Amino acid sequence: MEYTEFITHVQSLTQSESREEAEVATRATLEIIKQIVPSDEREELAVQIPQELREYLRGSETEPIQSLHLQEFIERISQKESVEPTIAAIHVRAVFAVVQLAVSPDNFRKFYDYFSHDYEELFTISMTNKISA
């Protein structure tokens, strides 16, 4: 998936008038994902998303936070974007949906598995058939 297509999908799903808003939402979401998903898994995602977005998943070799509650996750994105938490949640849902389109099903499942059950509302599809490790 190309960058323009990725951002256009996010913009469409958020029903935003502004391409810039979709870009900011995408960057903020990817930067906060860095705090949850380990670097090797982020790298698997990074190589499958547009090159212009990869840098937002890379770096920060510190250990990911083991548990980031949904509200805290949304609040961090809200602060990065300078928008209300309800808007940030809409943005995250859109970015997650487009990431799902952009990456392989196996990589998306691995990504999904890093989020606790309370995050399900942010995913557009139910993945309740998760394979137990």
Short mmCIF file of N, CA and C in Angstrom, two decimals:
data_model
loop_
_atom_site.label_atom_id
_atom_site.label_comp_id
_atom_site.label_asym_id
_atom_site.label_seq_id
_atom_site.Cartn_x
_atom_site.Cartn_y
_atom_site.Cartn_z
N MET A 1 0.84 -1.18 0.00
CA MET A 1 0.00 0.00 0.00
C MET A 1 0.89 1.24 0.00
N GLU A 2 0.57 2.17 -0.85
CA GLU A 2 1.32 3.43 -0.94
C GLU A 2 0.87 4.41 0.15
N TYR A 3 1.75 5.37 0.45
CA TYR A 3 1.48 6.36 1.49
C TYR A 3 0.17 7.11 1.25
N THR A 4 -0.01 7.60 0.04
CA THR A 4 -1.22 8.38 -0.27
C THR A 4 -2.48 7.55 -0.04
N GLU A 5 -2.43 6.30 -0.46
CA GLU A 5 -3.58 5.41 -0.27
C GLU A 5 -3.84 5.17 1.22
N PHE A 6 -2.78 4.95 1.99
CA PHE A 6 -2.90 4.72 3.42
C PHE A 6 -3.59 5.91 4.09
N ILE A 7 -3.06 7.09 3.85
CA ILE A 7 -3.59 8.31 4.48
C ILE A 7 -5.02 8.59 3.99
N THR A 8 -5.28 8.36 2.71
CA THR A 8 -6.64 8.56 2.17
C THR A 8 -7.63 7.65 2.87
N HIS A 9 -7.23 6.40 3.12
CA HIS A 9 -8.11 5.48 3.84
C HIS A 9 -8.37 5.97 5.26
N VAL A 10 -7.33 6.41 5.95
CA VAL A 10 -7.51 6.93 7.32
C VAL A 10 -8.43 8.14 7.29
N GLN A 11 -8.19 9.04 6.34
CA GLN A 11 -9.02 10.24 6.22
C GLN A 11 -10.48 9.87 5.98
N SER A 12 -10.71 8.91 5.12
CA SER A 12 -12.07 8.48 4.81
C SER A 12 -12.75 7.86 6.02
N LEU A 13 -12.04 6.98 6.70
CA LEU A 13 -12.63 6.29 7.87
C LEU A 13 -12.91 7.24 9.03
N THR A 14 -12.12 8.28 9.15
CA THR A 14 -12.35 9.26 10.22
C THR A 14 -13.33 10.34 9.79
N GLN A 15 -13.69 10.32 8.51
CA GLN A 15 -14.58 11.32 7.92
C GLN A 15 -14.05 12.73 8.15
N SER A 16 -12.74 12.84 7.98
CA SER A 16 -12.06 14.11 8.17
C SER A 16 -12.03 14.91 6.87
N GLU A 17 -12.13 16.19 6.99
CA GLU A 17 -12.01 17.08 5.85
C GLU A 17 -10.54 17.32 5.52
N SER A 18 -9.68 17.03 6.48
CA SER A 18 -8.28 17.41 6.37
C SER A 18 -7.35 16.20 6.24
N ARG A 19 -6.57 16.21 5.19
CA ARG A 19 -5.54 15.18 5.00
C ARG A 19 -4.51 15.28 6.11
N GLU A 20 -4.19 16.50 6.51
CA GLU A 20 -3.21 16.72 7.57
C GLU A 20 -3.67 16.07 8.88
N GLU A 21 -4.96 16.14 9.18
CA GLU A 21 -5.49 15.51 10.39
C GLU A 21 -5.26 14.00 10.34
N ALA A 22 -5.47 13.40 9.19
CA ALA A 22 -5.25 11.95 9.02
C ALA A 22 -3.77 11.62 9.19
N GLU A 23 -2.90 12.48 8.68
CA GLU A 23 -1.46 12.25 8.83
C GLU A 23 -1.03 12.34 10.29
N VAL A 24 -1.52 13.35 10.99
CA VAL A 24 -1.18 13.52 12.40
C VAL A 24 -1.71 12.34 13.21
N ALA A 25 -2.93 11.91 12.93
CA ALA A 25 -3.53 10.77 13.64
C ALA A 25 -2.71 9.51 13.41
N THR A 26 -2.27 9.30 12.20
CA THR A 26 -1.49 8.11 11.87
C THR A 26 -0.15 8.14 12.59
N ARG A 27 0.55 9.26 12.52
CA ARG A 27 1.84 9.38 13.19
C ARG A 27 1.71 9.17 14.69
N ALA A 28 0.73 9.82 15.31
CA ALA A 28 0.54 9.72 16.76
C ALA A 28 0.26 8.27 17.17
N THR A 29 -0.60 7.61 16.43
CA THR A 29 -0.94 6.22 16.76
C THR A 29 0.28 5.32 16.64
N LEU A 30 1.02 5.45 15.56
CA LEU A 30 2.20 4.61 15.37
C LEU A 30 3.25 4.87 16.45
N GLU A 31 3.41 6.13 16.85
CA GLU A 31 4.39 6.46 17.88
C GLU A 31 4.02 5.86 19.23
N ILE A 32 2.75 5.81 19.55
CA ILE A 32 2.33 5.22 20.82
C ILE A 32 2.38 3.70 20.75
N ILE A 33 2.15 3.13 19.59
CA ILE A 33 2.29 1.68 19.41
C ILE A 33 3.70 1.24 19.80
N LYS A 34 4.69 2.10 19.54
CA LYS A 34 6.08 1.81 19.90
C LYS A 34 6.21 1.51 21.39
N GLN A 35 5.32 2.04 22.20
CA GLN A 35 5.40 1.86 23.64
C GLN A 35 4.79 0.54 24.10
N ILE A 36 4.14 -0.17 23.19
CA ILE A 36 3.46 -1.41 23.56
C ILE A 36 4.06 -2.63 22.88
N VAL A 37 4.36 -2.51 21.60
CA VAL A 37 4.80 -3.65 20.80
C VAL A 37 6.33 -3.70 20.77
N PRO A 38 6.91 -4.88 21.03
CA PRO A 38 8.37 -5.01 20.99
C PRO A 38 8.95 -4.67 19.62
N SER A 39 10.21 -4.26 19.61
CA SER A 39 10.83 -3.76 18.38
C SER A 39 10.85 -4.78 17.24
N ASP A 40 11.06 -6.07 17.53
CA ASP A 40 11.09 -7.04 16.44
C ASP A 40 9.73 -7.18 15.77
N GLU A 41 8.65 -7.12 16.53
CA GLU A 41 7.31 -7.18 15.96
C GLU A 41 6.97 -5.88 15.21
N ARG A 42 7.42 -4.75 15.76
CA ARG A 42 7.21 -3.47 15.07
C ARG A 42 7.91 -3.47 13.73
N GLU A 43 9.09 -4.05 13.70
CA GLU A 43 9.86 -4.09 12.44
C GLU A 43 9.11 -4.91 11.40
N GLU A 44 8.48 -6.01 11.82
CA GLU A 44 7.69 -6.81 10.87
C GLU A 44 6.54 -5.99 10.30
N LEU A 45 5.93 -5.16 11.13
CA LEU A 45 4.87 -4.27 10.64
C LEU A 45 5.45 -3.18 9.74
N ALA A 46 6.55 -2.59 10.19
CA ALA A 46 7.14 -1.45 9.49
C ALA A 46 7.46 -1.77 8.04
N VAL A 47 7.97 -2.96 7.78
CA VAL A 47 8.35 -3.27 6.41
C VAL A 47 7.14 -3.45 5.49
N GLN A 48 5.95 -3.55 6.07
CA GLN A 48 4.75 -3.75 5.26
C GLN A 48 3.88 -2.49 5.12
N ILE A 49 4.24 -1.44 5.83
CA ILE A 49 3.49 -0.19 5.68
C ILE A 49 4.30 0.76 4.80
N PRO A 50 3.70 1.85 4.35
CA PRO A 50 4.44 2.78 3.48
C PRO A 50 5.73 3.27 4.13
N GLN A 51 6.74 3.40 3.30
CA GLN A 51 8.07 3.81 3.76
C GLN A 51 8.02 5.10 4.56
N GLU A 52 7.17 6.04 4.17
CA GLU A 52 7.08 7.33 4.84
C GLU A 52 6.61 7.21 6.29
N LEU A 53 5.99 6.08 6.64
CA LEU A 53 5.46 5.89 7.99
C LEU A 53 6.34 4.99 8.86
N ARG A 54 7.27 4.31 8.27
CA ARG A 54 8.07 3.32 8.99
C ARG A 54 8.82 3.91 10.17
N GLU A 55 9.35 5.11 10.00
CA GLU A 55 10.15 5.72 11.05
C GLU A 55 9.37 5.90 12.35
N TYR A 56 8.05 5.99 12.28
CA TYR A 56 7.24 6.20 13.48
C TYR A 56 7.10 4.92 14.30
N LEU A 57 7.40 3.77 13.70
CA LEU A 57 7.39 2.50 14.43
C LEU A 57 8.79 2.10 14.88
N ARG A 58 9.80 2.71 14.29
CA ARG A 58 11.17 2.31 14.58
C ARG A 58 11.77 3.17 15.69
N GLY A 59 12.90 2.67 16.20
CA GLY A 59 13.58 3.40 17.26
C GLY A 59 13.05 3.01 18.62
N SER A 60 13.45 3.73 19.64
CA SER A 60 13.03 3.47 21.00
C SER A 60 13.26 2.03 21.39
N GLU A 61 14.51 1.71 21.61
CA GLU A 61 14.88 0.32 21.92
C GLU A 61 14.60 -0.03 23.38
N THR A 62 13.93 0.84 24.11
CA THR A 62 13.57 0.52 25.48
C THR A 62 12.50 -0.57 25.48
N GLU A 63 12.40 -1.26 26.58
CA GLU A 63 11.39 -2.31 26.68
C GLU A 63 9.99 -1.71 26.60
N PRO A 64 9.10 -2.37 25.86
CA PRO A 64 7.73 -1.87 25.78
C PRO A 64 7.04 -1.96 27.14
N ILE A 65 6.07 -1.11 27.34
CA ILE A 65 5.25 -1.16 28.54
C ILE A 65 4.44 -2.45 28.48
N GLN A 66 4.48 -3.23 29.53
CA GLN A 66 3.76 -4.50 29.52
C GLN A 66 2.25 -4.29 29.46
N SER A 67 1.79 -3.28 30.15
CA SER A 67 0.35 -3.09 30.22
C SER A 67 0.03 -1.60 30.15
N LEU A 68 -0.63 -1.21 29.12
CA LEU A 68 -1.07 0.17 28.98
C LEU A 68 -2.59 0.10 28.83
N HIS A 69 -3.29 0.57 29.84
CA HIS A 69 -4.75 0.50 29.80
C HIS A 69 -5.29 1.30 28.62
N LEU A 70 -6.41 0.87 28.11
CA LEU A 70 -7.03 1.50 26.95
C LEU A 70 -7.16 3.01 27.14
N GLN A 71 -7.67 3.43 28.27
CA GLN A 71 -7.87 4.87 28.50
C GLN A 71 -6.55 5.64 28.46
N GLU A 72 -5.51 5.04 29.00
CA GLU A 72 -4.20 5.70 28.98
C GLU A 72 -3.65 5.76 27.55
N PHE A 73 -3.85 4.68 26.80
CA PHE A 73 -3.44 4.64 25.40
C PHE A 73 -4.12 5.76 24.61
N ILE A 74 -5.43 5.87 24.76
CA ILE A 74 -6.20 6.92 24.07
C ILE A 74 -5.75 8.30 24.54
N GLU A 75 -5.53 8.45 25.83
CA GLU A 75 -5.11 9.74 26.37
C GLU A 75 -3.76 10.17 25.80
N ARG A 76 -2.83 9.25 25.67
CA ARG A 76 -1.51 9.58 25.11
C ARG A 76 -1.63 10.02 23.64
N ILE A 77 -2.45 9.33 22.90
CA ILE A 77 -2.66 9.71 21.50
C ILE A 77 -3.37 11.05 21.42
N SER A 78 -4.36 11.23 22.28
CA SER A 78 -5.08 12.49 22.34
C SER A 78 -4.13 13.66 22.59
N GLN A 79 -3.21 13.50 23.50
CA GLN A 79 -2.22 14.54 23.80
C GLN A 79 -1.30 14.78 22.62
N LYS A 80 -0.83 13.72 21.98
CA LYS A 80 0.06 13.87 20.81
C LYS A 80 -0.63 14.62 19.68
N GLU A 81 -1.92 14.34 19.51
CA GLU A 81 -2.68 14.95 18.42
C GLU A 81 -3.27 16.30 18.80
N SER A 82 -3.35 16.58 20.09
CA SER A 82 -4.04 17.78 20.59
C SER A 82 -5.51 17.78 20.18
N VAL A 83 -6.15 16.62 20.43
CA VAL A 83 -7.59 16.47 20.17
C VAL A 83 -8.23 15.82 21.39
N GLU A 84 -9.55 15.88 21.45
CA GLU A 84 -10.29 15.24 22.54
C GLU A 84 -10.12 13.72 22.46
N PRO A 85 -10.16 13.03 23.60
CA PRO A 85 -10.02 11.57 23.59
C PRO A 85 -11.04 10.85 22.70
N THR A 86 -12.25 11.34 22.62
CA THR A 86 -13.24 10.68 21.76
C THR A 86 -12.83 10.74 20.30
N ILE A 87 -12.23 11.85 19.89
CA ILE A 87 -11.73 11.98 18.51
C ILE A 87 -10.52 11.08 18.32
N ALA A 88 -9.63 11.05 19.31
CA ALA A 88 -8.44 10.19 19.23
C ALA A 88 -8.85 8.73 19.06
N ALA A 89 -9.89 8.29 19.77
CA ALA A 89 -10.34 6.90 19.65
C ALA A 89 -10.83 6.59 18.24
N ILE A 90 -11.52 7.53 17.62
CA ILE A 90 -11.98 7.37 16.23
C ILE A 90 -10.76 7.25 15.31
N HIS A 91 -9.77 8.09 15.55
CA HIS A 91 -8.56 8.08 14.74
C HIS A 91 -7.82 6.74 14.88
N VAL A 92 -7.67 6.27 16.11
CA VAL A 92 -6.97 5.00 16.34
C VAL A 92 -7.69 3.86 15.63
N ARG A 93 -8.99 3.83 15.75
CA ARG A 93 -9.78 2.78 15.09
C ARG A 93 -9.51 2.79 13.58
N ALA A 94 -9.45 3.97 13.00
CA ALA A 94 -9.19 4.09 11.57
C ALA A 94 -7.77 3.63 11.21
N VAL A 95 -6.79 4.05 12.00
CA VAL A 95 -5.41 3.65 11.72
C VAL A 95 -5.26 2.14 11.86
N PHE A 96 -5.84 1.56 12.90
CA PHE A 96 -5.78 0.10 13.07
C PHE A 96 -6.40 -0.61 11.87
N ALA A 97 -7.53 -0.09 11.38
CA ALA A 97 -8.20 -0.71 10.23
C ALA A 97 -7.32 -0.66 8.99
N VAL A 98 -6.65 0.45 8.77
CA VAL A 98 -5.80 0.58 7.58
C VAL A 98 -4.53 -0.25 7.74
N VAL A 99 -3.98 -0.33 8.95
CA VAL A 99 -2.84 -1.21 9.18
C VAL A 99 -3.24 -2.64 8.84
N GLN A 100 -4.44 -3.03 9.23
CA GLN A 100 -4.90 -4.38 8.93
C GLN A 100 -4.95 -4.64 7.43
N LEU A 101 -5.35 -3.63 6.66
CA LEU A 101 -5.36 -3.76 5.20
C LEU A 101 -3.95 -3.83 4.62
N ALA A 102 -3.02 -3.14 5.25
CA ALA A 102 -1.68 -2.99 4.69
C ALA A 102 -0.74 -4.15 4.98
N VAL A 103 -0.97 -4.87 6.06
CA VAL A 103 -0.03 -5.92 6.45
C VAL A 103 -0.64 -7.30 6.28
N SER A 104 0.20 -8.31 6.32
CA SER A 104 -0.28 -9.69 6.17
C SER A 104 -1.16 -10.07 7.35
N PRO A 105 -2.09 -10.99 7.14
CA PRO A 105 -2.94 -11.44 8.25
C PRO A 105 -2.13 -11.97 9.44
N ASP A 106 -1.05 -12.70 9.18
CA ASP A 106 -0.24 -13.22 10.28
C ASP A 106 0.40 -12.10 11.09
N ASN A 107 0.93 -11.11 10.41
CA ASN A 107 1.54 -9.99 11.12
C ASN A 107 0.51 -9.17 11.87
N PHE A 108 -0.67 -9.03 11.28
CA PHE A 108 -1.71 -8.28 11.99
C PHE A 108 -2.15 -9.04 13.23
N ARG A 109 -2.26 -10.35 13.16
CA ARG A 109 -2.64 -11.15 14.33
C ARG A 109 -1.60 -10.98 15.45
N LYS A 110 -0.32 -11.02 15.09
CA LYS A 110 0.73 -10.82 16.10
C LYS A 110 0.60 -9.44 16.74
N PHE A 111 0.37 -8.44 15.91
CA PHE A 111 0.17 -7.06 16.39
C PHE A 111 -1.03 -7.01 17.34
N TYR A 112 -2.13 -7.55 16.92
CA TYR A 112 -3.38 -7.56 17.68
C TYR A 112 -3.18 -8.22 19.05
N ASP A 113 -2.40 -9.27 19.08
CA ASP A 113 -2.20 -10.03 20.31
C ASP A 113 -1.46 -9.24 21.39
N TYR A 114 -0.82 -8.14 21.06
CA TYR A 114 -0.14 -7.32 22.06
C TYR A 114 -1.10 -6.42 22.82
N PHE A 115 -2.33 -6.36 22.40
CA PHE A 115 -3.32 -5.49 23.04
C PHE A 115 -4.28 -6.32 23.88
N SER A 116 -4.57 -5.83 25.07
CA SER A 116 -5.47 -6.55 25.96
C SER A 116 -6.90 -6.52 25.43
N HIS A 117 -7.72 -7.33 26.06
CA HIS A 117 -9.11 -7.51 25.62
C HIS A 117 -9.89 -6.18 25.57
N ASP A 118 -9.56 -5.24 26.46
CA ASP A 118 -10.31 -3.98 26.49
C ASP A 118 -10.07 -3.11 25.26
N TYR A 119 -9.11 -3.46 24.43
CA TYR A 119 -8.84 -2.72 23.21
C TYR A 119 -9.74 -3.14 22.05
N GLU A 120 -10.49 -4.21 22.22
CA GLU A 120 -11.28 -4.76 21.11
C GLU A 120 -12.14 -3.72 20.40
N GLU A 121 -12.64 -2.75 21.14
CA GLU A 121 -13.49 -1.73 20.53
C GLU A 121 -12.73 -0.89 19.49
N LEU A 122 -11.41 -0.93 19.53
CA LEU A 122 -10.62 -0.16 18.58
C LEU A 122 -10.35 -0.93 17.28
N PHE A 123 -10.65 -2.20 17.29
CA PHE A 123 -10.43 -3.01 16.10
C PHE A 123 -11.75 -3.19 15.37
N THR A 124 -11.72 -2.99 14.05
CA THR A 124 -12.96 -3.03 13.28
C THR A 124 -13.51 -4.42 13.09
N ILE A 125 -12.65 -5.41 13.26
CA ILE A 125 -13.12 -6.79 13.12
C ILE A 125 -12.87 -7.51 14.42
N SER A 126 -13.67 -8.49 14.66
CA SER A 126 -13.48 -9.29 15.86
C SER A 126 -12.45 -10.37 15.58
N MET A 127 -11.50 -10.46 16.44
CA MET A 127 -10.50 -11.52 16.29
C MET A 127 -10.59 -12.41 17.52
N THR A 128 -11.81 -12.73 17.93
CA THR A 128 -12.02 -13.52 19.13
C THR A 128 -11.55 -14.95 18.98
N ASN A 129 -11.27 -15.37 17.77
CA ASN A 129 -10.76 -16.72 17.54
C ASN A 129 -9.25 -16.76 17.67
N LYS A 130 -8.71 -15.89 18.51
CA LYS A 130 -7.26 -15.82 18.67
C LYS A 130 -6.72 -17.19 19.07
N ILE A 131 -5.59 -17.51 18.51
CA ILE A 131 -4.94 -18.78 18.82
C ILE A 131 -4.21 -18.61 20.15
N SER A 132 -4.45 -19.49 21.07
CA SER A 132 -3.78 -19.43 22.36
C SER A 132 -2.35 -19.92 22.21
N ALA A 133 -1.47 -19.23 22.86
CA ALA A 133 -0.05 -19.61 22.77
C ALA A 133 0.27 -20.65 23.81
#
